[in-house]
GROMACS .gro file of C-alpha atoms in nm:
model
  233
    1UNK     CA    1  -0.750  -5.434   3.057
    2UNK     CA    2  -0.384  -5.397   3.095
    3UNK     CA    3  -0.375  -5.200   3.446
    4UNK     CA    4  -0.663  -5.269   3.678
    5UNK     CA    5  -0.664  -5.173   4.035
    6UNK     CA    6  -0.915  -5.239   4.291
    7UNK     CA    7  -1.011  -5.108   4.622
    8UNK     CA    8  -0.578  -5.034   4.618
    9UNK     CA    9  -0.481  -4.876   4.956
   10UNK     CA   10  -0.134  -4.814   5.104
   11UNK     CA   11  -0.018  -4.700   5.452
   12UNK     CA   12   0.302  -4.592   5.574
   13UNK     CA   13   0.447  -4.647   5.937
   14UNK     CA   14   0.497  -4.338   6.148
   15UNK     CA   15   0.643  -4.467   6.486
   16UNK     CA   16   0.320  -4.675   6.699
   17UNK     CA   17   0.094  -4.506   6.423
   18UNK     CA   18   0.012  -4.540   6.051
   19UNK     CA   19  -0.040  -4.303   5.771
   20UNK     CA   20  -0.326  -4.400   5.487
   21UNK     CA   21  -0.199  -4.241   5.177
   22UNK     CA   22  -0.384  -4.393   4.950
   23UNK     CA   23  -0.745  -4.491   4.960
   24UNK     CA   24  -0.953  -4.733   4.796
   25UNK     CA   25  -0.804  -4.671   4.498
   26UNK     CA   26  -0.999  -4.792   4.131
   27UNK     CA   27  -0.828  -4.777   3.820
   28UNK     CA   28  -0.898  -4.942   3.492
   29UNK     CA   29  -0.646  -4.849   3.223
   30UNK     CA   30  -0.695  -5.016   2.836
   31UNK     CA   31  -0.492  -5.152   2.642
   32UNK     CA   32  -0.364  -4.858   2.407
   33UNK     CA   33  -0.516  -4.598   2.625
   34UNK     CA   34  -0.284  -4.286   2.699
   35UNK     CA   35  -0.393  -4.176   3.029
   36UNK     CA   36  -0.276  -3.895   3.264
   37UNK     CA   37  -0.294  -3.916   3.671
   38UNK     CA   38  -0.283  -3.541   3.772
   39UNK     CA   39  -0.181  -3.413   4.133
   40UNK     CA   40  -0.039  -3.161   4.367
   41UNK     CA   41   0.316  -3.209   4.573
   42UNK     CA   42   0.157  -3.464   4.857
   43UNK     CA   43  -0.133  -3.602   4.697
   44UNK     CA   44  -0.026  -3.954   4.647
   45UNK     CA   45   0.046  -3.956   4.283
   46UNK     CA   46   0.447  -4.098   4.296
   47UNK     CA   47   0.334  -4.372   4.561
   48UNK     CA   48   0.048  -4.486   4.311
   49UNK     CA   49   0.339  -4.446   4.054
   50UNK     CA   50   0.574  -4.702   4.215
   51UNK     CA   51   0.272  -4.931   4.293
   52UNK     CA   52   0.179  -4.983   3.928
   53UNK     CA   53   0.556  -5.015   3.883
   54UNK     CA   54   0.597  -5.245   4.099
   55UNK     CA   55   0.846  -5.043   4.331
   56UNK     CA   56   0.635  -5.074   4.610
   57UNK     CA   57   0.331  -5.293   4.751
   58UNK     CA   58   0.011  -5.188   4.842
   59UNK     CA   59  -0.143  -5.261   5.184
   60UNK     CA   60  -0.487  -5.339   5.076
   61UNK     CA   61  -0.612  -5.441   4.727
   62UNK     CA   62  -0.536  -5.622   4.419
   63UNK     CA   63  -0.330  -5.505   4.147
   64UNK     CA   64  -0.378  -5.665   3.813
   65UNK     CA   65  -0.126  -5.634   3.508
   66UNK     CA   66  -0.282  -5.784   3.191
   67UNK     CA   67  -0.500  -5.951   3.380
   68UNK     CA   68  -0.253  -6.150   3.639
   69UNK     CA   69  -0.206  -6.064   3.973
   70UNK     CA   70   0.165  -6.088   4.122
   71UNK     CA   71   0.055  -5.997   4.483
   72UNK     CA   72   0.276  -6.350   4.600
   73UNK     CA   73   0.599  -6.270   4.401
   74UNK     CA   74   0.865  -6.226   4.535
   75UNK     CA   75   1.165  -5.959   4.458
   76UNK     CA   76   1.386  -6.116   4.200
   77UNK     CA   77   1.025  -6.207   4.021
   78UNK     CA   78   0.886  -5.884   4.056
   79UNK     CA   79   1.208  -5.746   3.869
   80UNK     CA   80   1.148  -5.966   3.584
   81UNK     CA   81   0.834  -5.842   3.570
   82UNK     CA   82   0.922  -5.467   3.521
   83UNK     CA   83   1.182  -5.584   3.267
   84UNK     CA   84   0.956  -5.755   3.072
   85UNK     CA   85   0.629  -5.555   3.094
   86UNK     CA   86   0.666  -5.223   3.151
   87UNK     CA   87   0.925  -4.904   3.054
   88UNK     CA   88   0.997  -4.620   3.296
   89UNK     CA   89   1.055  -4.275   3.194
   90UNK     CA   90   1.155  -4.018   3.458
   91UNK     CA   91   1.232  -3.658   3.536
   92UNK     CA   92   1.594  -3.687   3.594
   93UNK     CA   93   1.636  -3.921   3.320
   94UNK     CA   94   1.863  -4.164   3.492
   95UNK     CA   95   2.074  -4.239   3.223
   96UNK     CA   96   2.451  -4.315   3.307
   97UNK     CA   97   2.710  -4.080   3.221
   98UNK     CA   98   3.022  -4.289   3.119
   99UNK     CA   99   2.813  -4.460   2.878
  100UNK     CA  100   2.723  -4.409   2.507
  101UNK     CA  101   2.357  -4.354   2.431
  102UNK     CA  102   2.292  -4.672   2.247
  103UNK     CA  103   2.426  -4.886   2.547
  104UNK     CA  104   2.203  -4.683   2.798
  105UNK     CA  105   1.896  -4.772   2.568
  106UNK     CA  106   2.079  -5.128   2.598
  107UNK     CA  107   2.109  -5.197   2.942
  108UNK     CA  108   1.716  -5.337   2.976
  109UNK     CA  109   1.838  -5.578   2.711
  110UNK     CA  110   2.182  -5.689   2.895
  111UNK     CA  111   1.973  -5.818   3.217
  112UNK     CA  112   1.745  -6.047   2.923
  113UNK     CA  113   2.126  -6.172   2.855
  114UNK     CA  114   2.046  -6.048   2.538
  115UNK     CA  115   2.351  -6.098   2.281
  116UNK     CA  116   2.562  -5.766   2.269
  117UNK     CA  117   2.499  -5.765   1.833
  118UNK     CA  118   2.146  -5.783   1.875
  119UNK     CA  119   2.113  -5.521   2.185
  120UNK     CA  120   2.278  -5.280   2.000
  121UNK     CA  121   2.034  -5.316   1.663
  122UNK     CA  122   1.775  -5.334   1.888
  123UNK     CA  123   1.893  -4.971   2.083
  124UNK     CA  124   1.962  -4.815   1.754
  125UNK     CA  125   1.607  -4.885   1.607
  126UNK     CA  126   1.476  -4.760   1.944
  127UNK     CA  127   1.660  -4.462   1.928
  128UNK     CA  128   1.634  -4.394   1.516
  129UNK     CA  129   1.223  -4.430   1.654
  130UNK     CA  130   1.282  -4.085   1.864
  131UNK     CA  131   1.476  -3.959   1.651
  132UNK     CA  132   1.808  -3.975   1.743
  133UNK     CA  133   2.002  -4.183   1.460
  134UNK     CA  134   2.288  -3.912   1.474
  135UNK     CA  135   2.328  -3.910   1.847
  136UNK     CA  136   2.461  -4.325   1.834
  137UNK     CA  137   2.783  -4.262   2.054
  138UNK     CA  138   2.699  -3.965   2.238
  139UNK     CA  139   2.758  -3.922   2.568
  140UNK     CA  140   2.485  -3.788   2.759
  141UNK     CA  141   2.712  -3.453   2.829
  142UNK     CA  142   2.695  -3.411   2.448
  143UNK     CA  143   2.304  -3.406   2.451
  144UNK     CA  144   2.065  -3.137   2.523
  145UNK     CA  145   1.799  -3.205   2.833
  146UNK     CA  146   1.518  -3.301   2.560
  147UNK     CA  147   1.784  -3.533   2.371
  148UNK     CA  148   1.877  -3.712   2.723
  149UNK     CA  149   1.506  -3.725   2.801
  150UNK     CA  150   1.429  -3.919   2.440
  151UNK     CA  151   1.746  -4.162   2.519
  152UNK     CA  152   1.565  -4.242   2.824
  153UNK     CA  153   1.221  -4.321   2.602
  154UNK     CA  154   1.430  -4.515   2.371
  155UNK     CA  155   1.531  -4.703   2.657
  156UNK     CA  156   1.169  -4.781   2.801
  157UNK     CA  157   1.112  -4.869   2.449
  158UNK     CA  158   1.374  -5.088   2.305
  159UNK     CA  159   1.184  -5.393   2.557
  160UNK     CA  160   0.884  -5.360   2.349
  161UNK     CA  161   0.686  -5.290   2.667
  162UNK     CA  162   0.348  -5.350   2.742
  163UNK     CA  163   0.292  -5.047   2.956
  164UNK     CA  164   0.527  -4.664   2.955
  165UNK     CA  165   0.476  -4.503   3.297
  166UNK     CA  166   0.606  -4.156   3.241
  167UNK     CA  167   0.657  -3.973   3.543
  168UNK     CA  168   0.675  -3.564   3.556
  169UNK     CA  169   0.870  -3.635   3.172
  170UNK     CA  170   0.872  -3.288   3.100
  171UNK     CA  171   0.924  -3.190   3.465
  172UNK     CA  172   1.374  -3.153   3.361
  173UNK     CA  173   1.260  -2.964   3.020
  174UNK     CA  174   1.230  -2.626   2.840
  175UNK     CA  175   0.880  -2.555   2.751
  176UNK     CA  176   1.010  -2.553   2.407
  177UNK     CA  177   1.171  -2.951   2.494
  178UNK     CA  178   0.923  -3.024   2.696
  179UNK     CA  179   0.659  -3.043   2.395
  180UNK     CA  180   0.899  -3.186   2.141
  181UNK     CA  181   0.837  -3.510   2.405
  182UNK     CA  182   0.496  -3.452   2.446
  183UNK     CA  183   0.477  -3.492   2.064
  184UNK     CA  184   0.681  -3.748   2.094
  185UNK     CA  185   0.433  -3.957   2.326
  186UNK     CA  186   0.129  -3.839   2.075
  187UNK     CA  187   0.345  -4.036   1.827
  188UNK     CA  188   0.365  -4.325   2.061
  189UNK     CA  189   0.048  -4.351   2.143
  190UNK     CA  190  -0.151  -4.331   1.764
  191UNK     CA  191   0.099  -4.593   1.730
  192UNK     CA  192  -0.063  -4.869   1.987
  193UNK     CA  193   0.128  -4.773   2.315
  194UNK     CA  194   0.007  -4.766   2.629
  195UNK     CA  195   0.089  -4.496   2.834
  196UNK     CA  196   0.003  -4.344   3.200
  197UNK     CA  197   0.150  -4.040   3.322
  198UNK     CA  198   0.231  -3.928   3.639
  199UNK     CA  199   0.206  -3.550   3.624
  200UNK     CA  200   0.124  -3.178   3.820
  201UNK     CA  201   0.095  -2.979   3.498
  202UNK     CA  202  -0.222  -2.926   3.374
  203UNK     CA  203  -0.115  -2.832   3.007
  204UNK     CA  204   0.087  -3.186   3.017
  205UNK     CA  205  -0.241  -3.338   3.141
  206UNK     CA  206  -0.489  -3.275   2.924
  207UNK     CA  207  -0.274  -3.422   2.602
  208UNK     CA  208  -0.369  -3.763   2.718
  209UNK     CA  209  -0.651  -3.935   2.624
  210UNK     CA  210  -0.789  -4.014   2.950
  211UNK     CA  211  -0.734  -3.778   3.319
  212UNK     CA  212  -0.744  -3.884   3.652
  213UNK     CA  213  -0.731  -3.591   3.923
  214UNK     CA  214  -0.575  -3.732   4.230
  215UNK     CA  215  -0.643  -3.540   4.582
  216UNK     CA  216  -0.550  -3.651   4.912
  217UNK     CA  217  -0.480  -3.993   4.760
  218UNK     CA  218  -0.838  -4.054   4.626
  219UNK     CA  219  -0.867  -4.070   4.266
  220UNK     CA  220  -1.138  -3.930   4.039
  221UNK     CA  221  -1.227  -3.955   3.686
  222UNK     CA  222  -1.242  -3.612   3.548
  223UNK     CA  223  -1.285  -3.352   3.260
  224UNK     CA  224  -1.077  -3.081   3.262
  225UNK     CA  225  -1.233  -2.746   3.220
  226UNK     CA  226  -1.104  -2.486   3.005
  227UNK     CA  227  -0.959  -2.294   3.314
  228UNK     CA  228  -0.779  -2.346   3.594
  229UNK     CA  229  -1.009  -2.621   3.771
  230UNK     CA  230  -1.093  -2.903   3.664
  231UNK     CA  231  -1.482  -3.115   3.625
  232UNK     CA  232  -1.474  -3.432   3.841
  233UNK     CA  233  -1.717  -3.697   3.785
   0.00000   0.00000   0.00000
């Protein structure tokens, strides 16, 4: 397994009071697997996001990342964690505007100390991968919203991670962009990546390989029927 969570529960302060927001969460996600987690606005879905990130901490449970569990790291080791193991993709891209796209796909590789020769072969071969070997220098003005977007999966990819979390990737997009990256993440994935992706879409869903439905921060395995609801199980 590369992601395993058990029994994962997180709470939030409110005042003398706390708020459960996830509960006894179970997840088991392969090595290679593309997975989606589905939810509404509420549901828990972007704190289980930043707990398999490592952005936050859960409250109860143990989180295991190929099989090691970094429940006693600290900050600074937690960091090198995420830059070693796993690539974010987001929404809003993040990507920095006074800089080229090649040294955005870069700047994973400049806290490695990575020499500046070899972080720029290693951004262009990430970005030649989603096919952007034209768009070298561009600032991100100069691209399109699905061109930013696949500078930002260059970027989760030039670190040769073993995990892409993807959250709401399309969310920014066209419909027309929006399944140029879905393609995109086919491509990854028949390729040996593993992916899990955060999403509310059910036509982004069910292109993964695996779906999780998650409602009032309890997960479920499910099957999506062909309408609007989906099979849990």
């Amino acid at each position: 397994m590369i992601v395993e969570l058990k029994n994962i529960c997180k709470d939030y302060d409110q005042g003398a009071q706390s708020l459960r927001v996830l509960h006894n969460i179970d997840l088991a996600i392969e090595k290679g697997d593309y997975a989606a987690i589905m939810g509404p606005s509420g549901s828990g879905k972007s704190t289980l996001m930043n707990i398999l990130g490592f952005l936050d901490r859960p409250t109860e449970g143990t989180y295991l990342l190929d099989g090691v569990d970094y429940a006693e790291a600290d900050d600074a080791a937690l960091a090198a964690v995420r830059n070693r193991f796993i690539g974010f993709i987001f929404q809003s891209f993040h990507l920095l505007d006074h800089l080229s796209a090649w040294q955005n796909v870069a700047l994973p590789l400049s806290f490695r100390h990575t020499p500046r020769a070899e972080r720029r072969e290693m951004a262009e071969q990430a970005l030649e991968r989603v096919g952007l070997a034209d768009r070298m220098d561009f600032k991100p003005s100069q691209l399109s919203g699905g061109q930013k977007q696949r500078v930002a999966i260059a970027r989760a990819l030039c670190t040769h991670p073993a995990l892409l979390l993807a959250d709401e990737p399309t969310g920014a997009l066209d419909s027309k962009s929006g399944l140029q990256i879905l393609d995109l993440f086919d491509m990854l994935h028949q390729e040996g990546s593993t992916i899990i992706m955060i999403t509310h879409e059910h036509g982004v869903a069910k292109r993964a390989e695996k779906m999780f439905h998650i409602i009032d921060g309890r997960i479920h395995e499910g099957l999506f029927s062909s309408g609007e609801g989906e099979e849990l199980k």
